[in-house]
Amino acid sequence: GNTRLLSDAEREYRFYNLGFGYNLFPGEAFFKSWFSDKTYAFNSNFYLLAGAGATDFAGDNRFTATFGAGYQVILNDAVTMSLVFREHLYDIDVLGEEKTSINTELSAGLSVFF
């Protein structure tokens, strides 16, 4: 039916973390042009991430461990593209039984330096 387990305020999800990364495979990425025989080389980085923080959900604040990986391509001196995958793990007991929640985060970014 129409049973609400959490109030509107308890449904808000916030997380905070402090992470560290390690550049595992610095190198170059090669892309072939679709319109000609040219091949382009860009500096790239594959890195691992780990961190710790807190998750606020269901009126509770829980310790959160974070880990993941990312890939960055440096297009030129001012523009980079990145793709990052992270997992957030924390214990929660919304229904009375404590369980480990695993939240997946996937983000893509375009950075412009000036």
Short mmCIF file of N, CA and C in Angstrom, two decimals:
data_model
loop_
_atom_site.label_atom_id
_atom_site.label_comp_id
_atom_site.label_asym_id
_atom_site.label_seq_id
_atom_site.Cartn_x
_atom_site.Cartn_y
_atom_site.Cartn_z
N GLY A 1 0.72 -1.17 0.00
CA GLY A 1 0.00 0.00 0.00
C GLY A 1 0.79 1.28 0.00
N ASN A 2 0.35 2.10 0.93
CA ASN A 2 0.85 3.47 0.96
C ASN A 2 1.70 3.71 2.21
N THR A 3 2.44 2.71 2.64
CA THR A 3 3.26 2.82 3.84
C THR A 3 4.57 3.54 3.52
N ARG A 4 4.89 4.55 4.33
CA ARG A 4 6.14 5.31 4.14
C ARG A 4 7.09 4.95 5.28
N LEU A 5 8.24 4.39 4.92
CA LEU A 5 9.22 3.99 5.93
C LEU A 5 10.07 5.17 6.38
N LEU A 6 10.31 6.12 5.50
CA LEU A 6 11.18 7.26 5.81
C LEU A 6 10.46 8.57 5.55
N SER A 7 10.74 9.56 6.38
CA SER A 7 10.19 10.88 6.14
C SER A 7 10.93 11.54 4.98
N ASP A 8 10.43 12.66 4.50
CA ASP A 8 11.10 13.36 3.39
C ASP A 8 12.52 13.78 3.77
N ALA A 9 12.72 14.21 5.00
CA ALA A 9 14.07 14.62 5.45
C ALA A 9 15.01 13.42 5.51
N GLU A 10 14.49 12.25 5.90
CA GLU A 10 15.32 11.05 6.00
C GLU A 10 15.66 10.46 4.63
N ARG A 11 14.93 10.85 3.59
CA ARG A 11 15.19 10.34 2.24
C ARG A 11 16.36 11.05 1.56
N GLU A 12 16.82 12.15 2.13
CA GLU A 12 17.96 12.86 1.55
C GLU A 12 19.23 12.04 1.74
N TYR A 13 20.00 11.92 0.67
CA TYR A 13 21.23 11.12 0.68
C TYR A 13 22.40 12.06 0.44
N ARG A 14 23.34 12.05 1.37
CA ARG A 14 24.56 12.86 1.25
C ARG A 14 25.75 12.01 1.63
N PHE A 15 26.84 12.22 0.91
CA PHE A 15 28.07 11.54 1.31
C PHE A 15 29.24 12.50 1.17
N TYR A 16 30.22 12.30 2.03
CA TYR A 16 31.43 13.10 2.07
C TYR A 16 32.60 12.13 2.15
N ASN A 17 33.64 12.38 1.39
CA ASN A 17 34.80 11.51 1.52
C ASN A 17 36.08 12.26 1.17
N LEU A 18 37.15 11.71 1.64
CA LEU A 18 38.49 12.19 1.32
C LEU A 18 39.19 11.02 0.66
N GLY A 19 39.63 11.25 -0.58
CA GLY A 19 40.21 10.15 -1.34
C GLY A 19 41.63 10.44 -1.78
N PHE A 20 42.32 9.36 -2.06
CA PHE A 20 43.68 9.42 -2.57
C PHE A 20 43.76 8.54 -3.81
N GLY A 21 44.61 8.94 -4.74
CA GLY A 21 44.76 8.18 -5.96
C GLY A 21 46.21 7.81 -6.22
N TYR A 22 46.39 6.75 -6.98
CA TYR A 22 47.71 6.32 -7.38
C TYR A 22 47.69 6.09 -8.89
N ASN A 23 48.56 6.82 -9.59
CA ASN A 23 48.64 6.72 -11.04
C ASN A 23 49.34 5.41 -11.40
N LEU A 24 48.56 4.43 -11.82
CA LEU A 24 49.06 3.09 -12.06
C LEU A 24 49.72 2.95 -13.43
N PHE A 25 49.08 3.48 -14.46
CA PHE A 25 49.60 3.34 -15.83
C PHE A 25 49.63 4.69 -16.55
N PRO A 26 50.63 5.53 -16.29
CA PRO A 26 50.74 6.75 -17.10
C PRO A 26 51.23 6.35 -18.50
N GLY A 27 50.75 7.02 -19.51
CA GLY A 27 51.19 6.65 -20.85
C GLY A 27 50.52 7.48 -21.92
N GLU A 28 50.28 6.85 -23.07
CA GLU A 28 49.66 7.54 -24.18
C GLU A 28 48.51 6.70 -24.74
N ALA A 29 47.51 7.41 -25.23
CA ALA A 29 46.39 6.77 -25.92
C ALA A 29 46.46 7.18 -27.38
N PHE A 30 46.24 6.23 -28.27
CA PHE A 30 46.34 6.49 -29.70
C PHE A 30 44.96 6.35 -30.34
N PHE A 31 44.58 7.35 -31.12
CA PHE A 31 43.30 7.36 -31.80
C PHE A 31 43.52 7.58 -33.29
N LYS A 32 42.90 6.76 -34.10
CA LYS A 32 43.00 6.90 -35.56
C LYS A 32 41.84 7.74 -36.05
N SER A 33 42.13 8.65 -36.96
CA SER A 33 41.11 9.52 -37.54
C SER A 33 40.17 8.70 -38.41
N TRP A 34 38.88 9.02 -38.37
CA TRP A 34 37.90 8.35 -39.21
C TRP A 34 37.97 8.84 -40.66
N PHE A 35 38.52 10.03 -40.85
CA PHE A 35 38.46 10.68 -42.17
C PHE A 35 39.78 10.62 -42.94
N SER A 36 40.86 10.24 -42.26
CA SER A 36 42.15 10.17 -42.95
C SER A 36 42.99 9.06 -42.30
N ASP A 37 44.22 8.92 -42.76
CA ASP A 37 45.10 7.90 -42.21
C ASP A 37 45.92 8.41 -41.03
N LYS A 38 45.59 9.58 -40.50
CA LYS A 38 46.35 10.15 -39.39
C LYS A 38 46.02 9.42 -38.09
N THR A 39 47.03 9.31 -37.25
CA THR A 39 46.87 8.76 -35.90
C THR A 39 47.29 9.84 -34.91
N TYR A 40 46.47 10.03 -33.88
CA TYR A 40 46.74 11.05 -32.87
C TYR A 40 47.14 10.39 -31.57
N ALA A 41 48.11 10.97 -30.88
CA ALA A 41 48.58 10.46 -29.58
C ALA A 41 48.28 11.49 -28.51
N PHE A 42 47.69 11.03 -27.40
CA PHE A 42 47.37 11.89 -26.27
C PHE A 42 47.94 11.27 -25.00
N ASN A 43 48.43 12.11 -24.10
CA ASN A 43 48.85 11.61 -22.80
C ASN A 43 47.62 11.10 -22.05
N SER A 44 47.79 10.03 -21.30
CA SER A 44 46.67 9.46 -20.56
C SER A 44 47.15 8.90 -19.23
N ASN A 45 46.20 8.67 -18.33
CA ASN A 45 46.48 8.13 -17.00
C ASN A 45 45.39 7.15 -16.62
N PHE A 46 45.77 5.98 -16.13
CA PHE A 46 44.83 5.06 -15.49
C PHE A 46 45.23 5.02 -14.02
N TYR A 47 44.29 5.34 -13.13
CA TYR A 47 44.64 5.45 -11.72
C TYR A 47 43.63 4.73 -10.84
N LEU A 48 44.10 4.34 -9.65
CA LEU A 48 43.26 3.70 -8.64
C LEU A 48 42.95 4.71 -7.55
N LEU A 49 41.77 4.57 -6.95
CA LEU A 49 41.30 5.48 -5.91
C LEU A 49 40.93 4.71 -4.65
N ALA A 50 41.17 5.33 -3.50
CA ALA A 50 40.73 4.78 -2.22
C ALA A 50 40.49 5.94 -1.27
N GLY A 51 39.53 5.78 -0.38
CA GLY A 51 39.26 6.86 0.55
C GLY A 51 38.30 6.43 1.64
N ALA A 52 37.99 7.38 2.50
CA ALA A 52 37.07 7.16 3.62
C ALA A 52 36.28 8.43 3.84
N GLY A 53 35.09 8.26 4.42
CA GLY A 53 34.25 9.42 4.67
C GLY A 53 33.02 9.03 5.45
N ALA A 54 31.91 9.72 5.18
CA ALA A 54 30.65 9.49 5.89
C ALA A 54 29.49 9.56 4.92
N THR A 55 28.44 8.80 5.22
CA THR A 55 27.20 8.83 4.46
C THR A 55 26.06 9.17 5.40
N ASP A 56 25.27 10.19 5.04
CA ASP A 56 24.08 10.58 5.79
C ASP A 56 22.86 10.09 5.03
N PHE A 57 22.11 9.16 5.64
CA PHE A 57 20.89 8.65 5.01
C PHE A 57 20.01 8.04 6.09
N ALA A 58 18.71 8.20 5.96
CA ALA A 58 17.71 7.63 6.87
C ALA A 58 17.94 8.09 8.31
N GLY A 59 18.37 9.34 8.47
CA GLY A 59 18.59 9.89 9.81
C GLY A 59 19.81 9.33 10.51
N ASP A 60 20.69 8.71 9.78
CA ASP A 60 21.87 8.08 10.36
C ASP A 60 23.12 8.53 9.62
N ASN A 61 24.22 8.62 10.35
CA ASN A 61 25.51 9.00 9.76
C ASN A 61 26.45 7.81 9.93
N ARG A 62 26.94 7.26 8.83
CA ARG A 62 27.75 6.04 8.87
C ARG A 62 29.11 6.23 8.23
N PHE A 63 30.12 5.55 8.77
CA PHE A 63 31.44 5.53 8.16
C PHE A 63 31.33 4.87 6.79
N THR A 64 32.03 5.43 5.80
CA THR A 64 31.97 4.93 4.43
C THR A 64 33.38 4.72 3.89
N ALA A 65 33.62 3.55 3.32
CA ALA A 65 34.87 3.27 2.62
C ALA A 65 34.60 3.40 1.12
N THR A 66 35.55 3.99 0.41
CA THR A 66 35.39 4.23 -1.02
C THR A 66 36.60 3.68 -1.76
N PHE A 67 36.34 3.03 -2.90
CA PHE A 67 37.44 2.60 -3.77
C PHE A 67 36.95 2.64 -5.21
N GLY A 68 37.90 2.71 -6.14
CA GLY A 68 37.52 2.77 -7.54
C GLY A 68 38.71 2.95 -8.45
N ALA A 69 38.41 3.35 -9.68
CA ALA A 69 39.43 3.54 -10.70
C ALA A 69 38.98 4.65 -11.65
N GLY A 70 39.95 5.25 -12.32
CA GLY A 70 39.64 6.30 -13.26
C GLY A 70 40.58 6.29 -14.46
N TYR A 71 40.12 6.90 -15.53
CA TYR A 71 40.92 7.02 -16.74
C TYR A 71 40.81 8.46 -17.23
N GLN A 72 41.95 9.05 -17.52
CA GLN A 72 42.01 10.45 -17.94
C GLN A 72 42.81 10.55 -19.23
N VAL A 73 42.28 11.33 -20.17
CA VAL A 73 42.98 11.62 -21.42
C VAL A 73 43.21 13.12 -21.48
N ILE A 74 44.46 13.52 -21.65
CA ILE A 74 44.82 14.93 -21.73
C ILE A 74 44.85 15.31 -23.20
N LEU A 75 43.85 16.06 -23.66
CA LEU A 75 43.72 16.38 -25.07
C LEU A 75 44.71 17.44 -25.53
N ASN A 76 44.93 18.45 -24.69
CA ASN A 76 45.95 19.48 -24.98
C ASN A 76 46.31 20.15 -23.66
N ASP A 77 46.99 21.29 -23.72
CA ASP A 77 47.43 21.95 -22.49
C ASP A 77 46.27 22.44 -21.63
N ALA A 78 45.09 22.58 -22.20
CA ALA A 78 43.98 23.19 -21.46
C ALA A 78 42.76 22.29 -21.27
N VAL A 79 42.69 21.13 -21.92
CA VAL A 79 41.46 20.33 -21.87
C VAL A 79 41.79 18.86 -21.56
N THR A 80 41.05 18.29 -20.60
CA THR A 80 41.16 16.86 -20.29
C THR A 80 39.76 16.25 -20.22
N MET A 81 39.68 14.96 -20.51
CA MET A 81 38.45 14.19 -20.35
C MET A 81 38.73 13.07 -19.36
N SER A 82 37.73 12.74 -18.56
CA SER A 82 37.95 11.66 -17.59
C SER A 82 36.69 10.83 -17.41
N LEU A 83 36.90 9.59 -17.00
CA LEU A 83 35.84 8.66 -16.67
C LEU A 83 36.24 8.00 -15.36
N VAL A 84 35.37 8.07 -14.34
CA VAL A 84 35.71 7.58 -13.00
C VAL A 84 34.61 6.64 -12.51
N PHE A 85 35.03 5.51 -11.94
CA PHE A 85 34.14 4.52 -11.35
C PHE A 85 34.50 4.39 -9.87
N ARG A 86 33.49 4.53 -8.99
CA ARG A 86 33.73 4.41 -7.53
C ARG A 86 32.66 3.53 -6.90
N GLU A 87 33.05 2.83 -5.85
CA GLU A 87 32.13 2.08 -5.01
C GLU A 87 32.16 2.68 -3.61
N HIS A 88 30.99 2.91 -3.03
CA HIS A 88 30.86 3.42 -1.67
C HIS A 88 30.24 2.32 -0.82
N LEU A 89 30.93 1.88 0.23
CA LEU A 89 30.46 0.80 1.09
C LEU A 89 30.23 1.33 2.50
N TYR A 90 29.04 1.05 3.06
CA TYR A 90 28.74 1.43 4.43
C TYR A 90 27.66 0.50 4.99
N ASP A 91 27.62 0.37 6.31
CA ASP A 91 26.60 -0.44 6.99
C ASP A 91 25.39 0.43 7.30
N ILE A 92 24.20 -0.14 7.13
CA ILE A 92 22.95 0.60 7.39
C ILE A 92 21.90 -0.38 7.91
N ASP A 93 20.96 0.14 8.70
CA ASP A 93 19.91 -0.71 9.26
C ASP A 93 18.54 -0.04 9.13
N VAL A 94 18.13 0.25 7.91
CA VAL A 94 16.85 0.94 7.67
C VAL A 94 15.67 0.09 8.11
N LEU A 95 15.69 -1.19 7.85
CA LEU A 95 14.57 -2.08 8.18
C LEU A 95 14.79 -2.88 9.46
N GLY A 96 15.76 -2.46 10.29
CA GLY A 96 16.02 -3.14 11.55
C GLY A 96 17.11 -4.18 11.48
N GLU A 97 17.47 -4.61 10.30
CA GLU A 97 18.54 -5.59 10.12
C GLU A 97 19.73 -4.90 9.49
N GLU A 98 20.88 -4.96 10.15
CA GLU A 98 22.07 -4.28 9.63
C GLU A 98 22.62 -5.04 8.43
N LYS A 99 22.89 -4.29 7.36
CA LYS A 99 23.47 -4.87 6.16
C LYS A 99 24.46 -3.89 5.57
N THR A 100 25.33 -4.39 4.71
CA THR A 100 26.29 -3.53 4.03
C THR A 100 25.69 -3.06 2.71
N SER A 101 25.65 -1.76 2.54
CA SER A 101 25.13 -1.17 1.31
C SER A 101 26.31 -0.84 0.40
N ILE A 102 26.17 -1.15 -0.88
CA ILE A 102 27.20 -0.86 -1.86
C ILE A 102 26.57 0.05 -2.91
N ASN A 103 27.03 1.29 -2.97
CA ASN A 103 26.52 2.25 -3.94
C ASN A 103 27.58 2.49 -5.00
N THR A 104 27.18 2.40 -6.25
CA THR A 104 28.09 2.57 -7.37
C THR A 104 27.94 3.97 -7.94
N GLU A 105 29.08 4.59 -8.23
CA GLU A 105 29.11 5.93 -8.82
C GLU A 105 29.94 5.86 -10.11
N LEU A 106 29.38 6.36 -11.18
CA LEU A 106 30.07 6.46 -12.46
C LEU A 106 29.96 7.90 -12.92
N SER A 107 31.08 8.53 -13.18
CA SER A 107 31.04 9.93 -13.61
C SER A 107 31.98 10.15 -14.78
N ALA A 108 31.59 11.09 -15.62
CA ALA A 108 32.42 11.50 -16.75
C ALA A 108 32.61 12.99 -16.64
N GLY A 109 33.79 13.46 -17.02
CA GLY A 109 34.07 14.87 -16.87
C GLY A 109 34.89 15.45 -18.00
N LEU A 110 34.74 16.73 -18.18
CA LEU A 110 35.52 17.51 -19.12
C LEU A 110 36.06 18.69 -18.33
N SER A 111 37.38 18.81 -18.25
CA SER A 111 38.01 19.90 -17.49
C SER A 111 38.68 20.86 -18.46
N VAL A 112 38.47 22.14 -18.21
CA VAL A 112 39.11 23.19 -19.00
C VAL A 112 39.93 24.04 -18.04
N PHE A 113 41.21 24.12 -18.29
CA PHE A 113 42.14 24.89 -17.44
C PHE A 113 42.39 26.24 -18.08
N PHE A 114 42.36 27.31 -17.28
CA PHE A 114 42.64 28.64 -17.81
C PHE A 114 43.42 29.45 -16.81
#
